[in-house]
mmCIF file of C-alpha atoms in Angstrom:
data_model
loop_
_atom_site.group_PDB
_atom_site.id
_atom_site.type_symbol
_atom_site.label_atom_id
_atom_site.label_comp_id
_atom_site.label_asym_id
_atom_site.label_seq_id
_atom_site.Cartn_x
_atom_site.Cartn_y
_atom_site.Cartn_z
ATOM 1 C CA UNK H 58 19.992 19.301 -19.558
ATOM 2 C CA UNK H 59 22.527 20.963 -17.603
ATOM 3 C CA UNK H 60 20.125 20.568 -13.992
ATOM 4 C CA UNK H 61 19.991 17.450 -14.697
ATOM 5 C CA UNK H 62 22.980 15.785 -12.832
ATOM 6 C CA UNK H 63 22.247 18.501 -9.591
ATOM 7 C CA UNK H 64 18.123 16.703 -10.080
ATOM 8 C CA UNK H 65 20.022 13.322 -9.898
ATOM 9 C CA UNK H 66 22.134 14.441 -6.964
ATOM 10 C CA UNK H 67 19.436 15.482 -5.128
ATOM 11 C CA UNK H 68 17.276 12.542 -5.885
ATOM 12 C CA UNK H 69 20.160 10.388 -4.535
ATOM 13 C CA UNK H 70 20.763 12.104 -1.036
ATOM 14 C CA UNK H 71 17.246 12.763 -0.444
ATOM 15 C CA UNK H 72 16.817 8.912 -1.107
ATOM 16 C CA UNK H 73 19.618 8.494 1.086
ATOM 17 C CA UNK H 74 17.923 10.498 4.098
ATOM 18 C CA UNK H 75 14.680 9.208 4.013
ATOM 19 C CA UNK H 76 16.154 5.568 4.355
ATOM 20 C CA UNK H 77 18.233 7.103 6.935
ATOM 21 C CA UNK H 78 15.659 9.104 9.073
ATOM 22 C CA UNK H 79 12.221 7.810 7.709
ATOM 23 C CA UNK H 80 9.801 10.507 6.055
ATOM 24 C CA UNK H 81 9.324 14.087 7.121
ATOM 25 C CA UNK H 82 6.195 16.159 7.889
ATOM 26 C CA UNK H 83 4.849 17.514 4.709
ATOM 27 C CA UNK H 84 5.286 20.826 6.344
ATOM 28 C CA UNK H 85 8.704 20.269 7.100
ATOM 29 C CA UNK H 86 11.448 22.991 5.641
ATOM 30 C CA UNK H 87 13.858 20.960 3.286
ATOM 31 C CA UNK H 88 17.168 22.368 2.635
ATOM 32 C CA UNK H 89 19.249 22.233 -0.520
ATOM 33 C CA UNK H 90 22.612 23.322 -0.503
ATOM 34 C CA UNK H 91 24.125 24.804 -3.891
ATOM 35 C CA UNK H 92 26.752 26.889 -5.548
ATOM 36 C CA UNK H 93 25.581 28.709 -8.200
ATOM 37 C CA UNK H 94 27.549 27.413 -11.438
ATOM 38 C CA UNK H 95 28.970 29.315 -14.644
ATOM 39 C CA UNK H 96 25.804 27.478 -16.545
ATOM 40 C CA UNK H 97 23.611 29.342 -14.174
ATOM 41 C CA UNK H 98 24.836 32.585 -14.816
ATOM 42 C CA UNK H 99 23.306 34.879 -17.963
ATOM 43 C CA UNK H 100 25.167 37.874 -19.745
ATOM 44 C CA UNK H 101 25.281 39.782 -16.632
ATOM 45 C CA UNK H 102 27.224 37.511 -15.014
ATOM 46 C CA UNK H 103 24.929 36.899 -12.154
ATOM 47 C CA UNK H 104 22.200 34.269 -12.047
ATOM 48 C CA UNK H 105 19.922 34.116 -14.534
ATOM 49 C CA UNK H 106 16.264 34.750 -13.746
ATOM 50 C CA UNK H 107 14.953 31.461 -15.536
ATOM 51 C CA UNK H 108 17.607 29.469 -13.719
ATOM 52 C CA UNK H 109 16.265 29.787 -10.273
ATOM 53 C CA UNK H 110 12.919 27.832 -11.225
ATOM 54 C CA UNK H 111 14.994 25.399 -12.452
ATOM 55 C CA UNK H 112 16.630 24.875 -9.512
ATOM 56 C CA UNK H 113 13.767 25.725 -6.996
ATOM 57 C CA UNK H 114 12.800 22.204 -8.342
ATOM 58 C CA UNK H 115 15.353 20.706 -6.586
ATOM 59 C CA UNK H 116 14.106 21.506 -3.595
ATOM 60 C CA UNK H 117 10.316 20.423 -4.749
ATOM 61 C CA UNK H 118 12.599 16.862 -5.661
ATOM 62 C CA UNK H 119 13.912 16.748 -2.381
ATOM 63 C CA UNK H 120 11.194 17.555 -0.089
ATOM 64 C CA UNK H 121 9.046 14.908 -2.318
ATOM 65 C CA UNK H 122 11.571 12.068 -1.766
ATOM 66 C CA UNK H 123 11.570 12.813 1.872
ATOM 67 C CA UNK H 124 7.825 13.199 2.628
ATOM 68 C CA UNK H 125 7.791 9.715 0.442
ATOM 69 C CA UNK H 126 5.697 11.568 -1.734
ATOM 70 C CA UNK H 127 7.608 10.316 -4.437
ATOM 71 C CA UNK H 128 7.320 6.824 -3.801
ATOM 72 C CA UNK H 129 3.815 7.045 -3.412
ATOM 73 C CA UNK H 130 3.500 8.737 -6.786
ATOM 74 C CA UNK H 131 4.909 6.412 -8.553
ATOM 75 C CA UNK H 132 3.229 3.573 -7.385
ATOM 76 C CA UNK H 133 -0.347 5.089 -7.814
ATOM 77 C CA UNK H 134 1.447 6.578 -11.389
ATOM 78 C CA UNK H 135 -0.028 10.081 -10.592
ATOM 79 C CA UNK H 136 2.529 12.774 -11.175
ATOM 80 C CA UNK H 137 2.385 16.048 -9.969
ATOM 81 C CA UNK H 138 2.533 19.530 -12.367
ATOM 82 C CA UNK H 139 3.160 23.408 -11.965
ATOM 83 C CA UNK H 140 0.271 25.224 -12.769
ATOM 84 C CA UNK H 141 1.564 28.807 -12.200
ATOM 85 C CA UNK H 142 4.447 30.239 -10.076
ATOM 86 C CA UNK H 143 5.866 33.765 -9.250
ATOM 87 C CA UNK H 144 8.770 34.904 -8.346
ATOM 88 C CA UNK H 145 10.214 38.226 -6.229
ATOM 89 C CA UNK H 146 14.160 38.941 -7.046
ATOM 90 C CA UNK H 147 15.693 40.973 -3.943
ATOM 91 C CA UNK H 148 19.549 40.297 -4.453
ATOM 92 C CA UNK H 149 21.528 38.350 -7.613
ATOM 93 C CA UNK H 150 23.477 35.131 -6.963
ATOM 94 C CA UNK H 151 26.991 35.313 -8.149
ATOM 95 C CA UNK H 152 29.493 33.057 -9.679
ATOM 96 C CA UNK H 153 30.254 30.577 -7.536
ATOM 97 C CA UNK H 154 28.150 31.919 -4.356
ATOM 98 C CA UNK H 155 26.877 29.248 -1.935
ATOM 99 C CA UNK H 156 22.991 29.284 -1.261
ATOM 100 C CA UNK H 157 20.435 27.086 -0.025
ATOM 101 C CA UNK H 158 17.075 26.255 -1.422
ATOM 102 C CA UNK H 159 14.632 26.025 1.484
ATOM 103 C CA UNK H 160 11.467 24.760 0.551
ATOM 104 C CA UNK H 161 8.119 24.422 2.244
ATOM 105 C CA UNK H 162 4.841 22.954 1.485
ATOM 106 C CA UNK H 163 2.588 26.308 2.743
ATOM 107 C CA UNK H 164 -1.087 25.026 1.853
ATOM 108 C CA UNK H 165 -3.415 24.015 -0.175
ATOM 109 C CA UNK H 166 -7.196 25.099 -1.721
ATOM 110 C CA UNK H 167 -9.533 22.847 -3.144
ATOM 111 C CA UNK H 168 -7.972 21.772 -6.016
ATOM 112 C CA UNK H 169 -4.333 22.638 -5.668
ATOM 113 C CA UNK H 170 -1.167 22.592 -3.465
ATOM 114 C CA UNK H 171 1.443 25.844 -2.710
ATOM 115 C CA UNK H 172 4.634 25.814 -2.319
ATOM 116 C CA UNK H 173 7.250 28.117 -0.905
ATOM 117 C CA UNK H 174 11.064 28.316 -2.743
ATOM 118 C CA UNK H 175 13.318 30.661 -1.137
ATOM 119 C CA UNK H 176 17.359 31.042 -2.455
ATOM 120 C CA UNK H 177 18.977 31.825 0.866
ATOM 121 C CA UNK H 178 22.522 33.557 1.404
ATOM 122 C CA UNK H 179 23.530 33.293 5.487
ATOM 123 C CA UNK H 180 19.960 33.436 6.662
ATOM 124 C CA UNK H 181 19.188 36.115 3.800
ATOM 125 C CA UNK H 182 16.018 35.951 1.499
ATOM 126 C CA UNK H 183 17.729 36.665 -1.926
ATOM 127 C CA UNK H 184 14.687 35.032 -4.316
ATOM 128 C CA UNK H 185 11.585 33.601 -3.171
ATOM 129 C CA UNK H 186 8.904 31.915 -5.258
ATOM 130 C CA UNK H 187 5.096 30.626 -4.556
ATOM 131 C CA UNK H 188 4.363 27.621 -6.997
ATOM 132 C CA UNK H 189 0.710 26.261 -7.498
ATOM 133 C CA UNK H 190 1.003 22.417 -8.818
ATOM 134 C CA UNK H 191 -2.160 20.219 -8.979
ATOM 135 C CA UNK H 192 -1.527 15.923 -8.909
ATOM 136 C CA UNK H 193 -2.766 14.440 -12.183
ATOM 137 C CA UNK H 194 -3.363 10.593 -12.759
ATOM 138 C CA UNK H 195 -1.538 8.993 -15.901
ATOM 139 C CA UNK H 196 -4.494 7.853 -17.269
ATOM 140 C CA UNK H 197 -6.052 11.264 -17.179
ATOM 141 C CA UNK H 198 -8.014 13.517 -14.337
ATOM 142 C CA UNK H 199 -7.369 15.488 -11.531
ATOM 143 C CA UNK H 200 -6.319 13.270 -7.952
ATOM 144 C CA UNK H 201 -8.699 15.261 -5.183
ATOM 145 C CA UNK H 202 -6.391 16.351 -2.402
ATOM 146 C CA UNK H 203 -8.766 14.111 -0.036
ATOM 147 C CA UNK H 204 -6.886 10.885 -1.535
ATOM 148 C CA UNK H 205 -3.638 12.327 -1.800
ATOM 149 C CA UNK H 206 -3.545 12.595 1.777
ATOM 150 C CA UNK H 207 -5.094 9.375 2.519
ATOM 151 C CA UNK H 208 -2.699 7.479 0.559
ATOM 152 C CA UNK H 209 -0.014 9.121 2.105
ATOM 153 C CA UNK H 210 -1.742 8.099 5.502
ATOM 154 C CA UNK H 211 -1.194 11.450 6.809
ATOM 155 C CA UNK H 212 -3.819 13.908 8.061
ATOM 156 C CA UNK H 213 -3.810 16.848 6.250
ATOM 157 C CA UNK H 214 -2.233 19.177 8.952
ATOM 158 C CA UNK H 215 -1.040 22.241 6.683
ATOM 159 C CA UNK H 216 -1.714 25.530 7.379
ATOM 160 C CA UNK H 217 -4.633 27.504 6.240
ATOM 161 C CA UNK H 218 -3.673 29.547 2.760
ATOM 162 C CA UNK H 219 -2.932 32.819 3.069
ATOM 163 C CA UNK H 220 -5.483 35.088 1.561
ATOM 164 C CA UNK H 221 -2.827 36.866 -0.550
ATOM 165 C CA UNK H 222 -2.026 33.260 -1.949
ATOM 166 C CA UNK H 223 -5.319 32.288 -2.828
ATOM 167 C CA UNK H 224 -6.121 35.609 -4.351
ATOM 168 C CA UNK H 225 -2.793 35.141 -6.723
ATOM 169 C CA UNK H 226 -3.760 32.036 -7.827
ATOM 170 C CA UNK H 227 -6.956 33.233 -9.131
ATOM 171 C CA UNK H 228 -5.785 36.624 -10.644
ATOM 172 C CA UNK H 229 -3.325 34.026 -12.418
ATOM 173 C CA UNK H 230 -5.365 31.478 -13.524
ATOM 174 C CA UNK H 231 -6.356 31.096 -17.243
ATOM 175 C CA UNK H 232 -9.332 28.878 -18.165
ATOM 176 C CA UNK H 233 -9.403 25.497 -18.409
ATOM 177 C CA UNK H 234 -8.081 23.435 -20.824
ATOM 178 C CA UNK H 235 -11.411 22.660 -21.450
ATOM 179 C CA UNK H 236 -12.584 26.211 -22.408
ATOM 180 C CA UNK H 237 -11.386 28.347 -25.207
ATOM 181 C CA UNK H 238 -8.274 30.316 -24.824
ATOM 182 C CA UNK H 239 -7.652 32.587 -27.857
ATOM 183 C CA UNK H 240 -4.537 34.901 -27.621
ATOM 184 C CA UNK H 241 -6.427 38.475 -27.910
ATOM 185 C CA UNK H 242 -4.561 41.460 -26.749
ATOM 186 C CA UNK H 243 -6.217 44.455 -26.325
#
């Protein structure tokens, strides 16, 4: 509950932008800008590890307001979900420190789009994170990234996946919700 007035914040300006400036290429680097907060922080004192997802999502927020993504969404009433994400810690976040989300739409497969978070100190890559979300419809099933891009009335112009990307997702993946999934450790 505590993102919640940052995810309202960011809502607000990137509202305020794409009024401004019209929509962005959906490979376009959006840019957050952040302090990291006392509610951020675990018994370390430095920023907690769950936290950063958290707020990676403000940059998803932002960069979906600003491609009008969002719009678009909730017109159609699809919404879009995390499948699987991973992140690499290089350097913590302290109390108070200023950092910038940059985010960055890096591809997509056949079924699913990836996304690049990064927490960035002066230019420096302190977190990064690769997030696989797939677009659902409220009324149930999967929106084929054909007609996403169509109803944005944009060509799809991102750049091929990197292999190491693809091959993450599917070392990832668990079945689908379809097929049995029993807990067995061995």
């Amino acid at each position: 509950m505590n993102v919640i007035w940052r995810t309202l914040l960011t809502i607000w300006q990137a509202r305020r932008m794409l009024r401004r400036n019209g929509p962005i290429a959906p490979d376009s680097v959006g840019r957050v800008r952040l302090h990291t907060m006392p509610t951020d922080l675990d018994l370390l004192g430095h920023m907690n590890n769950g936290r950063y997802a958290s707020l990676f999502d403000l940059g998803r927020f932002d960069l979906m307001v600003r491609t009008g993504l969002w719009d678009l969404l909730r017109e159609k009433r699809w919404y879009a979900v995390v499948a699987s994400e991973t992140i690499t810690f290089r350097k913590s976040l302290e109390l108070w420190q200023a950092f910038t989300v940059e985010s960055r739409l890096i591809g997509h497969d056949d079924k699913a789009t990836y996304m690049m978070h990064r927490a960035v100190v002066d230019g420096e890559v302190y977190a990064q994170m690769v997030v696989r979300a797939r677009f659902l419809r409220r009324g149930g099933g999967v929106i084929p990234l054909e007609e996403l891009f169509e109803a944005l009335h944009r060509p799809d112009n991102l750049p091929e996946l990197e292999s190491w990307v693809g091959e993450w997702a599917a070392a990832s993946s668990l079945p689908s919700t379809k097929a049995p999934a029993p807990s067995l450790w061995a």
